[in-house]
Every structure is written in structure tokens, then in C-alpha cells.
């Protein structure tokens, strides 16, 4: 079974629209970490955020915000007032304490921001 | 710059050949991971090393092998290459858990 599910394969939005990328995870561990990575067209993978399972506070960084809800096993990512430079593939990932340093990646969501 | 160095950046070879991809992790990181990303595909975990020892194995083919050396750099060896092996191969390093993964720029392999 998929440990991390990103149901949205592709999303297109018009510039300045808000967009939310969904991430649902599955784990039996009580201690785990969730991550988001960005892969722009240039190909590199860029770390965006890490959140541990004991911290359900939402996080905001500029136009980016993350909503972590343990009750629904979700860690969603919202981009406010999207820009063309936000066009990329975004990956959500899970790392469990019992699995040591293993990371489980979702299949990614390709976001296209149309000018 | 993530601090993870991968070489070569691009590689074109023929079917049946063997190639070696090299990765130098960030200074101080003991864990090295290898991932394969085929066209329009997600990240497929291949293998993980921690301080020279294999820690976890993913969907790595028998034709592929890897190792991590005492200086912590790692090599991924791909042999008897097939067209389907064409992909972007990423190396990532991480400090002790639960550190995030820092990815190299990837090695783009094209098998003709």
C-alpha cells in the first residue's frame, strides 16, 4: 500500500490564484516526519519543509503554508497568489521512526501556473 | 547548492554497457540514498547506505549495485544497460534521522 498519496497528478491555475496540493499519508508510528520537496523544470529537488508528528501547528513561510492534520493523516500545502515560478512538481514524503532513515515519497503533483 | 555532488551530470551510452555514477554527500552526513526518476515518473528508492553499510534496499535491479566507501562517497553501478534504464538518478544525503534529504543535481543517463 502507498504510504504517501498525492491524488492530484496535475494542476493548472492562473497566476495569482491560490492552490492547495494534497498529501495523505499512512503510518502506525507515533513518531514520524513529513516533508515537502519542489522539483522545478530544471530538475533539482529542493527541500521546502519538515514537520514532526508532535507539532500540528500550521506553518507559513511567505506565500507558502502547510496544514498538518493528524486526524485525517494529511499534510497539505497551499500556495497563495501563485506565480509562474511556482510551476514545478511537488513531492510529499514521510519518514518513520521505526524505519530509520527511510523516506517514502508520493508520486508528485505537477503544478502549472499560467500567466 | 545542497552540498551534495554528483558526477557525471549527463551520460550517454549504449545498451549492454556498464556505467558508474558517483556521489559525494554533504560534509558530515553519514547516510547516502540513491533514487531513480524515469520520465514523468516519481522518485523510486533504490538503496540507502549509512556509514559504509547497506541500510535499506528498495526496487533496485540485480543489474545495479552500489557501495559507500570509507570516505563516505558512494557509487552506483549500472550494468547490462537497457533502454528502460534511461532516467535521472539522484543521490541524496542526510544527517542522523530525522534530518531532511539533501539532493544532488542528479545524473541524467541516456541509454541508446
Tab-separated table of C-alpha atoms in Angstrom:
chain	number	residue	atom	x	y	z
A	1	UNK	CA	0.000	0.000	0.000
A	2	UNK	CA	1.126	3.507	-0.726
A	3	UNK	CA	2.405	5.209	2.381
A	4	UNK	CA	2.117	8.632	0.802
A	5	UNK	CA	-0.652	9.501	-1.609
A	6	UNK	CA	-0.773	12.578	-3.743
A	7	UNK	CA	-4.028	12.125	-5.577
A	8	UNK	CA	-3.631	15.203	-7.759
A	9	UNK	CA	-1.410	14.293	-10.662
A	10	UNK	CA	-1.569	17.635	-12.437
A	11	UNK	CA	-2.989	21.008	-11.510
A	12	UNK	CA	-3.202	24.165	-13.590
A	13	UNK	CA	-4.022	27.540	-12.135
A	14	UNK	CA	-3.939	31.067	-13.401
A	15	UNK	CA	-1.359	33.354	-11.884
A	16	UNK	CA	-2.408	34.949	-8.591
A	17	UNK	CA	-4.838	32.173	-7.789
A	18	UNK	CA	-4.394	30.181	-4.610
A	19	UNK	CA	-3.754	26.463	-4.953
A	20	UNK	CA	-3.652	23.589	-2.467
A	21	UNK	CA	-1.688	20.424	-3.026
A	22	UNK	CA	-2.974	17.440	-1.106
A	23	UNK	CA	-0.911	14.837	0.687
A	24	UNK	CA	-2.298	11.894	2.634
A	25	UNK	CA	-0.020	9.537	4.483
A	26	UNK	CA	-0.298	6.223	6.244
A	27	UNK	CA	1.722	5.148	9.257
A	28	UNK	CA	1.396	3.259	12.521
A	29	UNK	CA	4.303	5.055	14.110
A	30	UNK	CA	3.664	7.737	16.680
A	31	UNK	CA	6.910	9.467	15.781
A	32	UNK	CA	7.344	10.404	12.177
A	33	UNK	CA	8.275	13.310	9.955
A	34	UNK	CA	6.649	14.780	6.889
A	35	UNK	CA	8.365	16.725	4.150
A	36	UNK	CA	7.633	18.662	1.018
A	37	UNK	CA	10.067	18.990	-1.864
A	38	UNK	CA	9.890	21.053	-5.021
A	39	UNK	CA	11.277	19.963	-8.378
A	40	UNK	CA	11.302	22.858	-10.856
A	41	UNK	CA	11.741	22.259	-14.590
A	42	UNK	CA	15.495	22.481	-14.142
A	43	UNK	CA	15.296	19.131	-12.348
A	44	UNK	CA	16.864	19.627	-8.957
A	45	UNK	CA	14.961	18.666	-5.818
A	46	UNK	CA	14.595	21.434	-3.301
A	47	UNK	CA	13.635	20.880	0.318
A	48	UNK	CA	10.738	23.075	1.432
A	49	UNK	CA	9.636	21.971	4.876
A	50	UNK	CA	9.900	19.305	7.562
A	51	UNK	CA	7.222	18.761	10.177
A	52	UNK	CA	7.253	16.257	13.044
A	53	UNK	CA	4.266	14.265	14.200
A	54	UNK	CA	4.043	16.078	17.513
A	55	UNK	CA	3.710	19.521	16.045
A	56	UNK	CA	0.347	20.157	14.455
A	57	UNK	CA	0.791	23.885	14.235
A	58	UNK	CA	0.305	25.240	10.774
A	59	UNK	CA	3.340	26.772	9.205
A	60	UNK	CA	3.510	29.820	6.993
A	61	UNK	CA	6.501	30.947	5.017
A	62	UNK	CA	5.769	33.853	2.741
A	63	UNK	CA	3.233	32.691	0.165
A	64	UNK	CA	3.599	29.075	1.280
A	65	UNK	CA	1.622	27.481	4.071
A	66	UNK	CA	1.237	23.962	5.323
A	67	UNK	CA	-1.699	22.399	7.116
A	68	UNK	CA	-0.919	19.286	9.136
A	69	UNK	CA	-3.908	17.329	10.464
A	70	UNK	CA	-3.215	14.065	12.235
A	71	UNK	CA	-6.914	13.297	12.466
A	72	UNK	CA	-7.109	12.973	8.698
A	73	UNK	CA	-3.460	11.953	8.147
A	74	UNK	CA	-2.969	14.862	5.819
A	75	UNK	CA	-0.224	17.375	5.263
A	76	UNK	CA	-1.485	19.793	2.640
A	77	UNK	CA	0.480	22.560	1.011
A	78	UNK	CA	-1.063	25.841	-0.090
A	79	UNK	CA	0.486	28.430	-2.341
A	80	UNK	CA	-1.162	31.820	-2.078
A	81	UNK	CA	-1.182	34.206	-5.027
A	82	UNK	CA	0.632	31.723	-7.246
A	83	UNK	CA	3.356	32.852	-9.589
A	84	UNK	CA	4.808	31.373	-12.742
A	85	UNK	CA	7.971	30.486	-10.813
A	86	UNK	CA	5.869	28.142	-8.681
A	87	UNK	CA	5.438	25.861	-11.676
A	88	UNK	CA	7.085	22.616	-10.644
A	89	UNK	CA	6.462	19.102	-9.464
A	90	UNK	CA	5.882	18.938	-5.740
A	91	UNK	CA	6.581	15.821	-3.722
A	92	UNK	CA	5.352	14.949	-0.275
A	93	UNK	CA	7.374	12.462	1.779
A	94	UNK	CA	7.159	10.531	5.025
A	95	UNK	CA	9.915	9.239	7.272
A	96	UNK	CA	9.040	6.916	10.141
A	97	UNK	CA	10.995	6.373	13.329
A	98	UNK	CA	10.777	2.586	13.087
A	99	UNK	CA	12.031	2.661	9.526
A	100	UNK	CA	15.150	4.578	10.489
A	101	UNK	CA	16.146	6.964	7.763
A	102	UNK	CA	13.885	5.594	5.057
A	103	UNK	CA	11.836	8.107	3.152
A	104	UNK	CA	8.617	7.331	1.342
A	105	UNK	CA	7.754	9.708	-1.460
A	106	UNK	CA	4.422	10.362	-3.067
A	107	UNK	CA	4.134	10.288	-6.826
A	108	UNK	CA	4.192	14.054	-7.032
A	109	UNK	CA	1.818	16.767	-8.202
A	110	UNK	CA	2.732	18.740	-11.287
A	111	UNK	CA	1.677	22.355	-10.878
A	112	UNK	CA	1.476	24.677	-13.834
A	113	UNK	CA	0.863	28.347	-13.211
A	114	UNK	CA	-0.444	30.077	-16.297
A	115	UNK	CA	0.490	33.744	-16.737
B	1	UNK	CA	23.684	24.462	-3.606
B	2	UNK	CA	22.728	21.456	-1.471
B	3	UNK	CA	26.318	20.417	-0.835
B	4	UNK	CA	25.772	17.025	-2.485
B	5	UNK	CA	27.880	16.489	-5.587
B	6	UNK	CA	27.022	14.036	-8.322
B	7	UNK	CA	29.073	13.133	-11.342
B	8	UNK	CA	28.673	12.901	-14.218
B	9	UNK	CA	25.755	15.256	-14.849
B	10	UNK	CA	24.989	13.692	-18.192
B	11	UNK	CA	25.889	10.333	-19.611
B	12	UNK	CA	25.006	8.739	-22.932
B	13	UNK	CA	25.802	5.116	-23.510
B	14	UNK	CA	24.642	2.072	-25.414
B	15	UNK	CA	22.614	-0.936	-24.403
B	16	UNK	CA	24.623	-3.642	-22.741
B	17	UNK	CA	27.190	-1.253	-21.346
B	18	UNK	CA	28.109	-0.530	-17.752
B	19	UNK	CA	28.337	2.861	-16.058
B	20	UNK	CA	29.250	4.172	-12.637
B	21	UNK	CA	27.604	7.165	-11.045
B	22	UNK	CA	29.378	8.904	-8.220
B	23	UNK	CA	28.067	10.840	-5.253
B	24	UNK	CA	29.800	12.902	-2.588
B	25	UNK	CA	27.491	13.640	0.343
B	26	UNK	CA	27.359	16.822	2.348
B	27	UNK	CA	30.142	17.167	4.836
B	28	UNK	CA	29.238	15.259	7.980
B	29	UNK	CA	26.282	13.345	6.532
B	30	UNK	CA	26.613	9.614	7.059
B	31	UNK	CA	23.590	8.470	5.084
B	32	UNK	CA	23.505	8.270	1.318
B	33	UNK	CA	20.439	7.411	-0.713
B	34	UNK	CA	20.010	6.628	-4.393
B	35	UNK	CA	16.788	7.314	-6.279
B	36	UNK	CA	15.757	6.739	-9.872
B	37	UNK	CA	13.371	9.071	-11.657
B	38	UNK	CA	12.218	7.950	-15.081
B	39	UNK	CA	10.455	10.321	-17.465
B	40	UNK	CA	7.280	11.660	-15.909
B	41	UNK	CA	7.665	9.272	-13.005
B	42	UNK	CA	8.048	9.767	-9.322
B	43	UNK	CA	11.088	9.008	-7.239
B	44	UNK	CA	11.880	5.332	-6.970
B	45	UNK	CA	14.019	4.477	-3.976
B	46	UNK	CA	16.913	2.227	-4.893
B	47	UNK	CA	19.181	1.844	-1.909
B	48	UNK	CA	20.451	3.504	1.250
B	49	UNK	CA	23.820	3.357	2.970
B	50	UNK	CA	24.741	4.510	6.416
B	51	UNK	CA	28.385	4.947	7.336
B	52	UNK	CA	29.516	2.378	4.817
B	53	UNK	CA	26.874	-0.235	5.442
B	54	UNK	CA	23.780	-1.014	3.443
B	55	UNK	CA	20.775	0.087	5.483
B	56	UNK	CA	17.782	-0.388	3.207
B	57	UNK	CA	17.023	-1.679	-0.241
B	58	UNK	CA	14.214	-0.593	-2.485
B	59	UNK	CA	13.336	-1.551	-6.022
B	60	UNK	CA	16.902	-1.979	-7.140
B	61	UNK	CA	17.507	-4.352	-10.031
B	62	UNK	CA	20.051	-7.133	-9.721
B	63	UNK	CA	21.979	-5.481	-12.554
B	64	UNK	CA	22.512	-2.491	-10.290
B	65	UNK	CA	24.809	-2.354	-7.311
B	66	UNK	CA	26.093	0.309	-5.002
B	67	UNK	CA	28.574	0.883	-2.255
B	68	UNK	CA	29.642	3.538	0.175
B	69	UNK	CA	33.339	3.983	0.760
B	70	UNK	CA	35.206	4.854	3.988
B	71	UNK	CA	35.356	8.499	2.944
B	72	UNK	CA	31.536	8.303	2.684
B	73	UNK	CA	31.290	8.893	-1.027
B	74	UNK	CA	29.081	6.431	-2.843
B	75	UNK	CA	28.951	4.853	-6.256
B	76	UNK	CA	26.027	3.344	-8.110
B	77	UNK	CA	26.986	0.790	-10.723
B	78	UNK	CA	24.567	0.020	-13.516
B	79	UNK	CA	25.401	-2.889	-15.789
B	80	UNK	CA	23.914	-4.626	-18.827
B	81	UNK	CA	22.087	-1.411	-19.503
B	82	UNK	CA	18.710	-1.444	-21.200
B	83	UNK	CA	16.750	1.316	-22.858
B	84	UNK	CA	14.424	1.416	-19.863
B	85	UNK	CA	17.285	2.357	-17.582
B	86	UNK	CA	17.341	5.822	-19.100
B	87	UNK	CA	16.467	8.085	-16.215
B	88	UNK	CA	17.605	10.747	-13.852
B	89	UNK	CA	19.494	9.226	-10.945
B	90	UNK	CA	19.572	11.216	-7.764
B	91	UNK	CA	21.832	10.868	-4.819
B	92	UNK	CA	20.815	12.383	-1.511
B	93	UNK	CA	22.470	12.611	1.848
B	94	UNK	CA	21.084	13.101	5.288
B	95	UNK	CA	22.405	13.663	8.774
B	96	UNK	CA	21.213	11.407	11.555
B	97	UNK	CA	17.454	10.808	11.484
B	98	UNK	CA	15.212	12.804	11.289
B	99	UNK	CA	17.214	15.081	9.088
B	100	UNK	CA	15.832	16.004	5.715
B	101	UNK	CA	17.290	14.697	2.493
B	102	UNK	CA	19.624	16.958	0.570
B	103	UNK	CA	19.656	16.046	-3.086
B	104	UNK	CA	22.363	16.362	-5.654
B	105	UNK	CA	21.564	17.752	-9.085
B	106	UNK	CA	21.217	14.276	-10.491
B	107	UNK	CA	22.931	12.276	-13.197
B	108	UNK	CA	20.938	12.020	-16.392
B	109	UNK	CA	21.565	8.688	-18.047
B	110	UNK	CA	20.528	8.075	-21.624
B	111	UNK	CA	20.796	4.556	-22.993
B	112	UNK	CA	20.639	4.308	-26.780
